[in-house]
Short mmCIF file of C-alpha atoms and ligand atoms in Angstrom, two decimals:
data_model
loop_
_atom_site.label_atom_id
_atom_site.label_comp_id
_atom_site.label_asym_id
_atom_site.label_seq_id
_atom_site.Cartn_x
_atom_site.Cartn_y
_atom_site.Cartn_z
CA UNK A 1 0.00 0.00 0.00
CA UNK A 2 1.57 3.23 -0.81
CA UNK A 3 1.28 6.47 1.37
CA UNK A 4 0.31 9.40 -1.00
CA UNK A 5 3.18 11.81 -1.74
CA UNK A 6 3.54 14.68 1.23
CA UNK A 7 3.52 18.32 -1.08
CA UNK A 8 6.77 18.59 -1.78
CA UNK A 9 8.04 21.72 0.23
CA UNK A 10 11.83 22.72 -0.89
CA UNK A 11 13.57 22.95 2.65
CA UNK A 12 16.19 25.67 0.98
CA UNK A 13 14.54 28.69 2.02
CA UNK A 14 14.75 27.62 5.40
CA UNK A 15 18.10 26.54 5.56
CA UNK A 16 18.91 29.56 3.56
CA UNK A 17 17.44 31.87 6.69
CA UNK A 18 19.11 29.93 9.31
CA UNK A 19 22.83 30.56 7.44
CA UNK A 20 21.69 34.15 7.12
CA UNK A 21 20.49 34.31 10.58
CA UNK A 22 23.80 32.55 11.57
CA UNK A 23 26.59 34.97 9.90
CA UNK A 24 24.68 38.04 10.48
CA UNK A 25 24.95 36.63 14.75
CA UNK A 26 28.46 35.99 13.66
CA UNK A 27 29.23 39.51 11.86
CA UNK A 28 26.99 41.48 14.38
CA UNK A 29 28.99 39.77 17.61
CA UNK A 30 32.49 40.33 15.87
CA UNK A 31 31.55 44.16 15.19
CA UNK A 32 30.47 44.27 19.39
CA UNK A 33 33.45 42.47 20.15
CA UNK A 34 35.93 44.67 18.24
CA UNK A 35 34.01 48.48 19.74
CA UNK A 36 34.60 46.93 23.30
CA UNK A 37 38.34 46.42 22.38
CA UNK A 38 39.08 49.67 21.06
CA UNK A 39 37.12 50.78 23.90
CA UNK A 40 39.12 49.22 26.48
CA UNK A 41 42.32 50.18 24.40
CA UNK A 42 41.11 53.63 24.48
CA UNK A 43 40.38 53.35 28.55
CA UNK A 44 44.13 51.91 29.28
CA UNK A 45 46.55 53.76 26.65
CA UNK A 46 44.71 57.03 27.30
CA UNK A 47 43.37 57.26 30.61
CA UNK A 48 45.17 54.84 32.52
CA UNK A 49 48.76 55.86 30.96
CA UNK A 50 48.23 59.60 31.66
CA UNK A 51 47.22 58.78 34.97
CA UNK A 52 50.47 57.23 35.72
CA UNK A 53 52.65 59.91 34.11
CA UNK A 54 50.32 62.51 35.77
CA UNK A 55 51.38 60.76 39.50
CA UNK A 56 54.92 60.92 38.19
CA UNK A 57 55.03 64.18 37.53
CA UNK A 58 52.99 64.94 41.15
CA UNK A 59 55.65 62.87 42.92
CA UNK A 60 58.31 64.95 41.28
CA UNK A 61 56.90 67.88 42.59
CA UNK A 62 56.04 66.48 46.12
CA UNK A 63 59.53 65.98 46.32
CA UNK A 64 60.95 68.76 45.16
CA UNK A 65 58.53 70.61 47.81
CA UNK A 66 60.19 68.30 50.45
CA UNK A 67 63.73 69.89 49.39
CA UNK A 68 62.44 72.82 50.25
CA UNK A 69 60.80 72.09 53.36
CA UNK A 70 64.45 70.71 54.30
CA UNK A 71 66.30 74.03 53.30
CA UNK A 72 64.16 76.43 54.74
CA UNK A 73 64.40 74.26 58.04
CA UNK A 74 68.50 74.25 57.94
CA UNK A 75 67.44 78.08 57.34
CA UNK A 76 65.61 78.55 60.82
CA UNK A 77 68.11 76.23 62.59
CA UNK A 78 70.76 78.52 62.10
CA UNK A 79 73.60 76.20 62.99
CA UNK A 80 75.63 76.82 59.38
CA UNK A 81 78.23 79.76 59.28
CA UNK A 82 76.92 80.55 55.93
CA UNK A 83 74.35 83.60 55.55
CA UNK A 84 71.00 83.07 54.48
CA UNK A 85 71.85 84.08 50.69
CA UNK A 86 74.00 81.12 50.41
CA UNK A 87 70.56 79.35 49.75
CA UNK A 88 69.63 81.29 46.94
CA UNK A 89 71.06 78.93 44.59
CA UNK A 90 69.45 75.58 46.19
CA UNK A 91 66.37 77.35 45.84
CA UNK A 92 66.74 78.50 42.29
CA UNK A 93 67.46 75.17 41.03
CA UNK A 94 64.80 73.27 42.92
CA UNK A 95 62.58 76.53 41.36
CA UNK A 96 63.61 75.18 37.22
CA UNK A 97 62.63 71.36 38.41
CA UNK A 98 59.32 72.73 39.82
CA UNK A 99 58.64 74.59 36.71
CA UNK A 100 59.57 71.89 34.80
CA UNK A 101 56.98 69.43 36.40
CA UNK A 102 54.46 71.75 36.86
CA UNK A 103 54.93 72.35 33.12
CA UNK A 104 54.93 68.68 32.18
CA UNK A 105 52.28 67.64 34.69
CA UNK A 106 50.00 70.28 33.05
CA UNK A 107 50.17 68.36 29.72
CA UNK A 108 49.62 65.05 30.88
CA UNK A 109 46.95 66.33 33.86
CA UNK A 110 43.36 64.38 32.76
CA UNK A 111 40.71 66.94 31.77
CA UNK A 112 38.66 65.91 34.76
CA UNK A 113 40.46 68.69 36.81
CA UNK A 114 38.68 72.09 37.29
CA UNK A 115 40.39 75.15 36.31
CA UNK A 116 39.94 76.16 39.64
CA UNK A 117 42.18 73.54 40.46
CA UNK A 118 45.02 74.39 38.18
CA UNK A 119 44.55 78.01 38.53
CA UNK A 120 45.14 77.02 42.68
CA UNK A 121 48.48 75.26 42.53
CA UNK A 122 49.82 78.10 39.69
CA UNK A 123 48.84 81.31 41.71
CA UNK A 124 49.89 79.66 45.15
CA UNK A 125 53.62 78.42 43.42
CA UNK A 126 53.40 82.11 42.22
CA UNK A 127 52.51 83.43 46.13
CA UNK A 128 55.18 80.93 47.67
CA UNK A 129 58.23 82.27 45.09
CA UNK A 130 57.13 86.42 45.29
CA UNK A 131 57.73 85.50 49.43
CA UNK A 132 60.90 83.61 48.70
CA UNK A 133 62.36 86.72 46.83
CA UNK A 134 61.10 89.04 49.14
CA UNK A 135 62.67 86.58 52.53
CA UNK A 136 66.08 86.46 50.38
CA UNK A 137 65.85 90.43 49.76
CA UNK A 138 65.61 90.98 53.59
CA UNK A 139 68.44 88.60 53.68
CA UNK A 140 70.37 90.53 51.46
CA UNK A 141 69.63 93.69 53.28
CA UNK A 142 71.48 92.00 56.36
CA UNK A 143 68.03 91.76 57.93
CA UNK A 144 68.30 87.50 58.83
CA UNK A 145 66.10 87.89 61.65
CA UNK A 146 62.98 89.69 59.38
CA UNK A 147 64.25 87.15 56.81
CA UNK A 148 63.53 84.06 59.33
CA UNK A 149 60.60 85.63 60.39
CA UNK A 150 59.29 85.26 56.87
CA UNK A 151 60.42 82.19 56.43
CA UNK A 152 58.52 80.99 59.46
CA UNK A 153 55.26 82.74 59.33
CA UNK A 154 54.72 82.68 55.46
CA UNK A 155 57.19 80.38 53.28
CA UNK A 156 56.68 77.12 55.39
CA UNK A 157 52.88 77.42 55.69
CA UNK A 158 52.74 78.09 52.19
CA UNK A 159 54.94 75.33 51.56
CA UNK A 160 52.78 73.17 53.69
CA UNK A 161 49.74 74.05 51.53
CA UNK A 162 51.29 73.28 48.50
CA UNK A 163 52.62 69.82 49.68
CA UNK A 164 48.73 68.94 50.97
CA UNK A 165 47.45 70.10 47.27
CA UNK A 166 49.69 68.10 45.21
CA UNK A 167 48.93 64.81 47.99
CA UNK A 168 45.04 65.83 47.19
CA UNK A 169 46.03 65.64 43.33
CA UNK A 170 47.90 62.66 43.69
CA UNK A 171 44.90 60.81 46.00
CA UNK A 172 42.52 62.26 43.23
CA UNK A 173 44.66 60.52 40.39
CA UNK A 174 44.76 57.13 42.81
CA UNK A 175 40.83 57.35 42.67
CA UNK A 176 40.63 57.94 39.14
CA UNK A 177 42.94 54.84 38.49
CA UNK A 178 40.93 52.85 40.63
CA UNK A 179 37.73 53.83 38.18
CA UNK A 180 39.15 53.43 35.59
CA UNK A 181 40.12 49.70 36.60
CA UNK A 182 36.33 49.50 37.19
CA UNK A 183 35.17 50.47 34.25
CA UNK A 184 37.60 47.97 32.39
CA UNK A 185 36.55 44.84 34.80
CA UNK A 186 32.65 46.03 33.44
CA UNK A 187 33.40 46.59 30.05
CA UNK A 188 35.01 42.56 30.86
CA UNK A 189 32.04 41.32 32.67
CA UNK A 190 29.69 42.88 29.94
CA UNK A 191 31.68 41.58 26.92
CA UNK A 192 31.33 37.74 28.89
CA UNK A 193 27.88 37.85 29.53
CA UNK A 194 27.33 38.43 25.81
CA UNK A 195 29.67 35.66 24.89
CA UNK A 196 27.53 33.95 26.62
CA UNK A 197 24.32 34.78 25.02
CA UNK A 198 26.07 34.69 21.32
CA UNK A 199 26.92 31.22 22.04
CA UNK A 200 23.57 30.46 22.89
CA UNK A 201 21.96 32.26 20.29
CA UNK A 202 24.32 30.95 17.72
CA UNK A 203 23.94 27.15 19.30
CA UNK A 204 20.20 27.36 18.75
CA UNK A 205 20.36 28.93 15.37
CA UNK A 206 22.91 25.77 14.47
CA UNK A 207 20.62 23.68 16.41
CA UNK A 208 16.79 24.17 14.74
CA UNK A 209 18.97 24.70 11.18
CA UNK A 210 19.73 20.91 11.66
CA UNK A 211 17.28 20.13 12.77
CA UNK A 212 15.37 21.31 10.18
CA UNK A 213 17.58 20.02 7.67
CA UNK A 214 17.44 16.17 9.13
CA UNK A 215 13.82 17.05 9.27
CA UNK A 216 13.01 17.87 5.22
CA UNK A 217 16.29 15.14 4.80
CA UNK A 218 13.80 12.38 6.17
CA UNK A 219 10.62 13.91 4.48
CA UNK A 220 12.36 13.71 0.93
CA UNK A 221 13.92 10.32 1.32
CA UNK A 222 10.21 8.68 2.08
CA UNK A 223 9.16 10.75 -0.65
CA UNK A 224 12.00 9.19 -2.89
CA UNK A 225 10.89 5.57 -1.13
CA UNK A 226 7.49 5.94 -2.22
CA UNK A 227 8.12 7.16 -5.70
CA UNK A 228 10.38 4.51 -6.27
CA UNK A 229 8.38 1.84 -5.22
CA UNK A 230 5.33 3.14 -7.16
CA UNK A 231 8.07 3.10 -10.08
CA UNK A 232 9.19 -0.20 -9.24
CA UNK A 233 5.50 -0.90 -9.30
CA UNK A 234 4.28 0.47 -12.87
CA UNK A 235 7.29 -1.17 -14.61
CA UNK A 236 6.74 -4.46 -13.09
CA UNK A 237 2.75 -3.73 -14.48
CA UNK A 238 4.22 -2.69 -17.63
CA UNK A 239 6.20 -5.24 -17.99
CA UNK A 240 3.33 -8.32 -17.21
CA UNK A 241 1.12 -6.48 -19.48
CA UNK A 242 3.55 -6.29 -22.70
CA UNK A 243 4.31 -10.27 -21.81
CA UNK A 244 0.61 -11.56 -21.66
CA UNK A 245 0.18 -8.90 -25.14
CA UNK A 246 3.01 -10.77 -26.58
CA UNK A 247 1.82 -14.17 -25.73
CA UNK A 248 -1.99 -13.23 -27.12
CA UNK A 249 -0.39 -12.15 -30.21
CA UNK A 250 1.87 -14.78 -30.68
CA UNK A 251 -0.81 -17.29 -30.21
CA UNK A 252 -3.26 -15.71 -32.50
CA UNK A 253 -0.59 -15.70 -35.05
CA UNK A 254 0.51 -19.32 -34.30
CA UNK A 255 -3.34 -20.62 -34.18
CA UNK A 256 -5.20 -18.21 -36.61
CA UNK A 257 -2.40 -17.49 -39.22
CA UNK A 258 -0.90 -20.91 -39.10
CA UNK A 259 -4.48 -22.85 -39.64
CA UNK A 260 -5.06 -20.42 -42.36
CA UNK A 261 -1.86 -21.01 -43.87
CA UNK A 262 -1.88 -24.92 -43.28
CA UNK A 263 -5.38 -25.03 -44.66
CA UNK A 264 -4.15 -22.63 -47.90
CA UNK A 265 -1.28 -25.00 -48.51
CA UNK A 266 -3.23 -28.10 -48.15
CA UNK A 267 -6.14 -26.85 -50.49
CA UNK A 268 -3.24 -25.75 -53.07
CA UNK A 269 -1.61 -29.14 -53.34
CA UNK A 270 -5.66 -30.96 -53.74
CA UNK A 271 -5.65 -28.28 -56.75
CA UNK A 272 -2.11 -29.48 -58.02
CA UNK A 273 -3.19 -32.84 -58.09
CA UNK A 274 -6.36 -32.08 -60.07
CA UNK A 275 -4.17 -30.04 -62.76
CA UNK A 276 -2.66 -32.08 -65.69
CA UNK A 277 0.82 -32.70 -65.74
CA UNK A 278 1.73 -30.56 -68.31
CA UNK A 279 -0.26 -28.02 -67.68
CA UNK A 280 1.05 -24.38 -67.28
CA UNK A 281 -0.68 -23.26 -64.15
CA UNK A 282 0.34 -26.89 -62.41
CA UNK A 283 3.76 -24.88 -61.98
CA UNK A 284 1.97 -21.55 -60.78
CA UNK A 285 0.55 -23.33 -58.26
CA UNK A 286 3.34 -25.16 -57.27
CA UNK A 287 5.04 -21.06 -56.71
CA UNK A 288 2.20 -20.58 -54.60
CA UNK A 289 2.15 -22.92 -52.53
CA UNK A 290 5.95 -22.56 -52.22
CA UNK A 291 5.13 -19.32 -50.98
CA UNK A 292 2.35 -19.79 -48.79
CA UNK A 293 4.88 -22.13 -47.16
CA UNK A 294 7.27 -19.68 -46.55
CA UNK A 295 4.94 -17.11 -45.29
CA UNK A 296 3.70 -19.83 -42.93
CA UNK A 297 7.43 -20.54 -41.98
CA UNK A 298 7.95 -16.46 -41.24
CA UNK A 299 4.61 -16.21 -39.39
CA UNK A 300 5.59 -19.82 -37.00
CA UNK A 301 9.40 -17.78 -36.11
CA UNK A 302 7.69 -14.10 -35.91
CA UNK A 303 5.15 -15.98 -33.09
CA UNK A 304 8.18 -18.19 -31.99
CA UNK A 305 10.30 -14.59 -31.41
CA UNK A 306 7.17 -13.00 -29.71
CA UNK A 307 6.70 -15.38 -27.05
CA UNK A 308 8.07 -19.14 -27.45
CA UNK A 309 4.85 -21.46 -27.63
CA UNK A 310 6.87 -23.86 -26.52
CA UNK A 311 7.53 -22.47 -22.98
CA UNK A 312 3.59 -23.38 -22.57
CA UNK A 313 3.87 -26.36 -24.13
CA UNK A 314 6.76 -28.14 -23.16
CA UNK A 315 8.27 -25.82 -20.61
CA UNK A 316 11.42 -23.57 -19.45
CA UNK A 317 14.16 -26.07 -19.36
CA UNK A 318 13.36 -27.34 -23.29
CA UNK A 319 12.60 -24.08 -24.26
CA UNK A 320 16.36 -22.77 -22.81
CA UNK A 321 17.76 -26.21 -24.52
CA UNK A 322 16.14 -24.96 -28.01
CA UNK A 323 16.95 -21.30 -27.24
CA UNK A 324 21.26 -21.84 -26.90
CA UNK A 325 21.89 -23.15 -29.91
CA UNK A 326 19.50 -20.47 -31.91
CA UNK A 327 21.64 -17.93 -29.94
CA UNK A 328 24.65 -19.87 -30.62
CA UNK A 329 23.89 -19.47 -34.16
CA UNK A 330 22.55 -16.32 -34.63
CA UNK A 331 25.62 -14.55 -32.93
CA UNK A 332 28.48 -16.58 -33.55
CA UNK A 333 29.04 -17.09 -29.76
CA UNK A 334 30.40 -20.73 -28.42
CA UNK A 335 27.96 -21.57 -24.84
CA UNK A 336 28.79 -24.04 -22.71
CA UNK A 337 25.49 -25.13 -21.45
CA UNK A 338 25.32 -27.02 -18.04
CA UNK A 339 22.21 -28.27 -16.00
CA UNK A 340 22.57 -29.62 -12.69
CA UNK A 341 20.45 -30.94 -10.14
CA UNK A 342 16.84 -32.28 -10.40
CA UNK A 343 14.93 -30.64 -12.96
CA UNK A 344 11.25 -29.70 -11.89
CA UNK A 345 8.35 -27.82 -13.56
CA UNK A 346 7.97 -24.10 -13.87
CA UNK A 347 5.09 -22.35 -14.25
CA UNK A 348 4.56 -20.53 -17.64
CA UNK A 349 4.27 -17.05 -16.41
CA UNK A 350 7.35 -17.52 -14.36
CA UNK A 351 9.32 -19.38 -16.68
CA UNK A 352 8.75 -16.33 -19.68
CA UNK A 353 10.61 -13.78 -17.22
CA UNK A 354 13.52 -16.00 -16.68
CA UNK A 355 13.63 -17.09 -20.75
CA UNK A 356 13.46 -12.99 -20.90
CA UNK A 357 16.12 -12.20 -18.47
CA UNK A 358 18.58 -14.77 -20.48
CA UNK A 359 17.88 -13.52 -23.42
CA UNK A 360 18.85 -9.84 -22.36
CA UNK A 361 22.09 -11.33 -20.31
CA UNK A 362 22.54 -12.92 -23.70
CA UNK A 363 22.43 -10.02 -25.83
CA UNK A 364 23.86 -7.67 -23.86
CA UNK A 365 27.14 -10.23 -23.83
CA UNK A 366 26.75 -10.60 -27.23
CA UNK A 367 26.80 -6.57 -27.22
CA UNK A 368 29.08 -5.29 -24.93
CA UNK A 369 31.16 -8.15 -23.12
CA UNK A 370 33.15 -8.41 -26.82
CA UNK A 371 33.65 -12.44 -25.52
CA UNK A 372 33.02 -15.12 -28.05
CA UNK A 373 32.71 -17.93 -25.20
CA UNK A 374 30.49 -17.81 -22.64
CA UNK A 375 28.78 -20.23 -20.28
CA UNK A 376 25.19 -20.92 -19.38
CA UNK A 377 24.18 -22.53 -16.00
CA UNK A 378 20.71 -23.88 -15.08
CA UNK A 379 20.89 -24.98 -11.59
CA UNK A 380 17.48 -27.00 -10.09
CA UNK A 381 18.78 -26.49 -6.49
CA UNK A 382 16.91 -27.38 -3.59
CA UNK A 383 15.41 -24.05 -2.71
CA UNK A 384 15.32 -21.99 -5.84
CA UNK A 385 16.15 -22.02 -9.41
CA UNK A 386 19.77 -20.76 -10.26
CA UNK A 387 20.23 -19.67 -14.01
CA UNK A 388 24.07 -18.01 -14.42
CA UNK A 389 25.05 -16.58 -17.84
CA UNK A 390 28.96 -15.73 -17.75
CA UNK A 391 31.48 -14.12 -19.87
CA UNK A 392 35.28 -13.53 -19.44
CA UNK A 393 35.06 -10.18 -21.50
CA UNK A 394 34.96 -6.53 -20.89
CA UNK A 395 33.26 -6.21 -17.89
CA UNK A 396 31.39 -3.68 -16.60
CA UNK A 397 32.76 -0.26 -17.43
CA UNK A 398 31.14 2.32 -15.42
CA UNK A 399 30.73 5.29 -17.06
CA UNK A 400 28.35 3.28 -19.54
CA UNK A 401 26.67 1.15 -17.51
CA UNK A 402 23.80 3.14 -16.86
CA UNK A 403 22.59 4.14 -20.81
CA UNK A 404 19.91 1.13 -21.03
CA UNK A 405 16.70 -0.29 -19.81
CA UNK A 406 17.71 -4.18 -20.48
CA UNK A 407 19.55 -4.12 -16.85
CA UNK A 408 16.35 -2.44 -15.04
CA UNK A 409 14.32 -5.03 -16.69
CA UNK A 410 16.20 -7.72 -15.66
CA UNK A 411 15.65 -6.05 -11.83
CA UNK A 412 12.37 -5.76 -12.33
CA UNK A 413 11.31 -9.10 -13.25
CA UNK A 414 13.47 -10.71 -10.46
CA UNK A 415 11.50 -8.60 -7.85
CA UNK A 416 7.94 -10.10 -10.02
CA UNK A 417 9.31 -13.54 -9.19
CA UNK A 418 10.46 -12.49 -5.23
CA UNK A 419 13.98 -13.12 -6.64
CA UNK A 420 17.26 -11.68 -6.63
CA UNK A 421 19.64 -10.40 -9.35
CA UNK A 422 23.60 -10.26 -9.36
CA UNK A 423 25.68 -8.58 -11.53
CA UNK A 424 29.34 -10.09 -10.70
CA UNK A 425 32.44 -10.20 -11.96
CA UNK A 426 34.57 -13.21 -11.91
CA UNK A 427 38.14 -13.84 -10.98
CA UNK A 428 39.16 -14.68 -14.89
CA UNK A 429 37.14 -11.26 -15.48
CA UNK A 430 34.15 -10.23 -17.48
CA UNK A 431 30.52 -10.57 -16.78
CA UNK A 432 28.64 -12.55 -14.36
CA UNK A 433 24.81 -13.01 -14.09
CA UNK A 434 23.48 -14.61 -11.51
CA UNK A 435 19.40 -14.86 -10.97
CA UNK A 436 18.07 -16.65 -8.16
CA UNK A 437 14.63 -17.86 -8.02
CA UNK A 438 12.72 -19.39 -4.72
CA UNK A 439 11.32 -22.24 -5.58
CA UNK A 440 8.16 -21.85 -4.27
CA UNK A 441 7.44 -19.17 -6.38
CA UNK A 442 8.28 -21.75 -10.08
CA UNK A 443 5.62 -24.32 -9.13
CA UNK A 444 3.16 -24.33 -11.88
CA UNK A 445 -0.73 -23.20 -10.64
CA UNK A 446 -3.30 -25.46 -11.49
CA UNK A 447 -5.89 -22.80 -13.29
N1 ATP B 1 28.04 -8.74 -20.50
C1 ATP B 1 28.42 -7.44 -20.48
N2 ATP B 1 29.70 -7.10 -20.70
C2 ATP B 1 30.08 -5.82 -20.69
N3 ATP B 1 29.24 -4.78 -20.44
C3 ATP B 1 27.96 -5.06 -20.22
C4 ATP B 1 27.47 -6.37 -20.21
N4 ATP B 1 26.14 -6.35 -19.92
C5 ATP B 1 25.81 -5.06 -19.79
N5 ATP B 1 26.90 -4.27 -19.96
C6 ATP B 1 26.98 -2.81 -19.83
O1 ATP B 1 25.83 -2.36 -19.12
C7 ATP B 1 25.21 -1.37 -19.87
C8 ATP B 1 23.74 -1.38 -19.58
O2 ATP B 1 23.14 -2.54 -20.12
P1 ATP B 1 21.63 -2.50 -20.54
O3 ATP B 1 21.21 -3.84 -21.01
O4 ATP B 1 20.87 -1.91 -19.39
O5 ATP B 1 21.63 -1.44 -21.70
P2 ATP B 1 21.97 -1.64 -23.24
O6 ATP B 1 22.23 -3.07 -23.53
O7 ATP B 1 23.06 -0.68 -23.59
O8 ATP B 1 20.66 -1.13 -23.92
P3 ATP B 1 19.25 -1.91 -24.02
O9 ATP B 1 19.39 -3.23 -23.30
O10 ATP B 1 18.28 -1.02 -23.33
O11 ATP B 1 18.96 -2.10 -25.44
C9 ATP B 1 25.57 -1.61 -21.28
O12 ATP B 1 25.51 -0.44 -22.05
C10 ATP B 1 26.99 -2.12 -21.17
O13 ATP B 1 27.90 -1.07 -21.11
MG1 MG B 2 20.88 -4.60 -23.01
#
């Protein structure tokens, strides 16, 4: 029974969606992935790296404000011989370093500072150096004590204000750094939880596109199934039809045409026989009986060719022991005929598929194998009917083995008789066919 044909859907639109649908996951994660690099490139070159040369630059001038912490308290302690003045120098050089910094740390300084910020540490450097020139003018004017004065009420607490606003700068830079390391370990988390959900998404894309795929795989493979069995089916039909066809004609042409003829020829030679001897039209119809003769002859071999009356009549294993040396004949071909094994009856209608299938094995050997020997095999086994037709030829050659029908044929009618078919080749070479037929399926039916 044979399941009617599902509407044959092509699966290549959807499979065409699910690769779209796949590289666009693909192309959309690696654009995501490569903005959150350059982002986090951008974050540690840029921010980060300034940061650092922005601390350097602070640490620079923490220290050189620590110098001068030191030198203005050898100032006050008064224990050197030299005068104040002799500082001067100290102080001018730790002055250029300071400007320096300041200088550098002003280029490198993040824009997150105020200008109020900047504008701070400039104009109190500025305040701190006018009071240094002024201390070491008193100190010029011989006045040390107004000199130390200064130094102690106004140069050290200015000093001291400087130092805390450059350690507020440099605690400010710390905390920066420290958000900056935050934002990278988010950008990090963020960029893993989509991994994450690519994967996923790109899993279950790959997933229902296989599925899919096995899916419509399965549906056309039953469809293939089913349309090859229904072709299996027809031929096998076609195939019984044309033989019974062939068998009415041949039979109709052996009975009808062959009484008529026989019955033509008889009547002609009662007319000879009532014609005088020398008589003209005694040797006319002599020609035509001659020729209804021969037209009987061609009719007997056209039915004979048809379908072999004498597989009906006296069965398969005469009808193959007439048939080899007509082949034999016909094609020039030496067969070494062999039966073996106890012959039994076949039935008619199973016997005319395996006469058919030897006759094709025949002619395509004849054909193709290029052989001039070849050997014929009728087995009676105990289970089945064996019938082997081999050639040590040509073989099989691939590219060409698939331009005919006479192979399918010779399928088709071992699957009518629940047989098999084998298309060998043997050791010396060649051609080997080998049909096996249960014997169950040979016994003749009693109509
Ligand atoms: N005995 C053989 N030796 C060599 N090649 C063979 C033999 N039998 C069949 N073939 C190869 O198999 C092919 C298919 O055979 P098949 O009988 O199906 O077709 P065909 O004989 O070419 O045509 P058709 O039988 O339809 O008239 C042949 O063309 C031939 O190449
Ligand atoms: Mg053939």
């Amino acid at each position: 029974m044979l399941r009617p044909l599902a509407s044959g859907r092509s699966p290549t639109p959807g499979l065409f969606l699910g690769l779209i649908i796949t590289l666009a996951a693909v192309v959309a994660y690696s654009w995501y992935i490569t903005v959150q690099i350059s982002g986090l490139r951008q974050l540690q070159n840029h921010l980060a790296g300034r940061n650092r040369k922005d601390s350097l630059q602070l640490l620079r001038i923490q220290n050189d404000l620590n110098s001068l912490a030191l030198a203005m308290r050898d100032m006050l302690d008064n224990d050197e011989p030299y005068p104040l003045t002799a500082w001067s120098a100290q102080f001018q050089r730790i002055r250029a370093d300071l400007d320096d910094a300041l200088t550098l740390e002003g280029q490198v300084a993040l824009a997150e500072r105020t200008p109020e910020q900047r504008q701070f540490l400039g104009n109190s450097m500025a305040q701190f150096w006018d009071a240094v020139e002024r201390t070491f003018a008193l100190a010029r004017d011989g006045k040390e004590n107004d000199a130390r004065t200064e130094i102690r009420v106004s140069l050290q607490a200015r000093q001291a204000g400087l130092s805390t606003a450059v350690a507020r700068l440099l605690v400010q830079n710390n905390e920066s750094e420290e958000q900056v390391g935050l934002r990278i370990g988010q950008i990090y988390d963020r960029v893993q939880r989509q991994v994450y959900i690519f994967l996923a998404a790109i899993l279950s894309a790959i997933l229902l596109t296989s599925l899919y795929l096995i899916q419509s795989n399965r549906r056309l493979f039953a469809q293939l199934a089913a349309l090859s069995e229904q072709r299996s089916e027809l031929a096998q039909k076609l195939i019984s039809t044309q033989e019974s066809t062939l068998r009415h004609i041949s039979r109709e042409l052996h009975d009808e045409f062959g009484q008529i003829l026989t019955a033509i020829g008889s009547m002609l030679s009662r007319a000879r026989t009532q014609v005088s001897e020398d008589s003209p039209f005694r040797a006319e119809l002599q020609e035509v009986s001659e020729v209804a003769q021969s037209t009987l002859d061609k009719v007997r071999s056209l039915s004979q060719a048809l379908h072999p009356v004498m597989l009906d009549e006296a069965g398969l294993e005469s009808t193959i022991d007439w048939y080899i040396p007509v082949v034999e004949r016909q094609n020039g071909i030496a067969i070494s005929y062999e039966k073996s094994g106890r012959p039994f009856p076949v039935d008619a209608n199973v016997g005319v598929h395996i006469y058919r299938i030897l006759q094709e094995a025949l002619n395509n050997l004849a054909r193709h194998s290029g052989a001039r020997q070849a050997w014929v095999r009728l087995r009676f086994l105990a289970q089945a009917l064996e019938l082997e037709v081999e050639d040590h030829g040509a073989g099989f050659v691939e590219s060409s083995a698939r331009s005919g029908i006479g192979l399918v044929a010779m399928r088709e009618r071992a699957q009518l008789l629940s047989g098999s078919i084998e298309f060998l080749r043997p050791a010396e070479g060649g051609t080997l066919v080998r049909l096996r037929v249960p014997i169950d399926k040979t016994e003749p039916h009693v109509p």
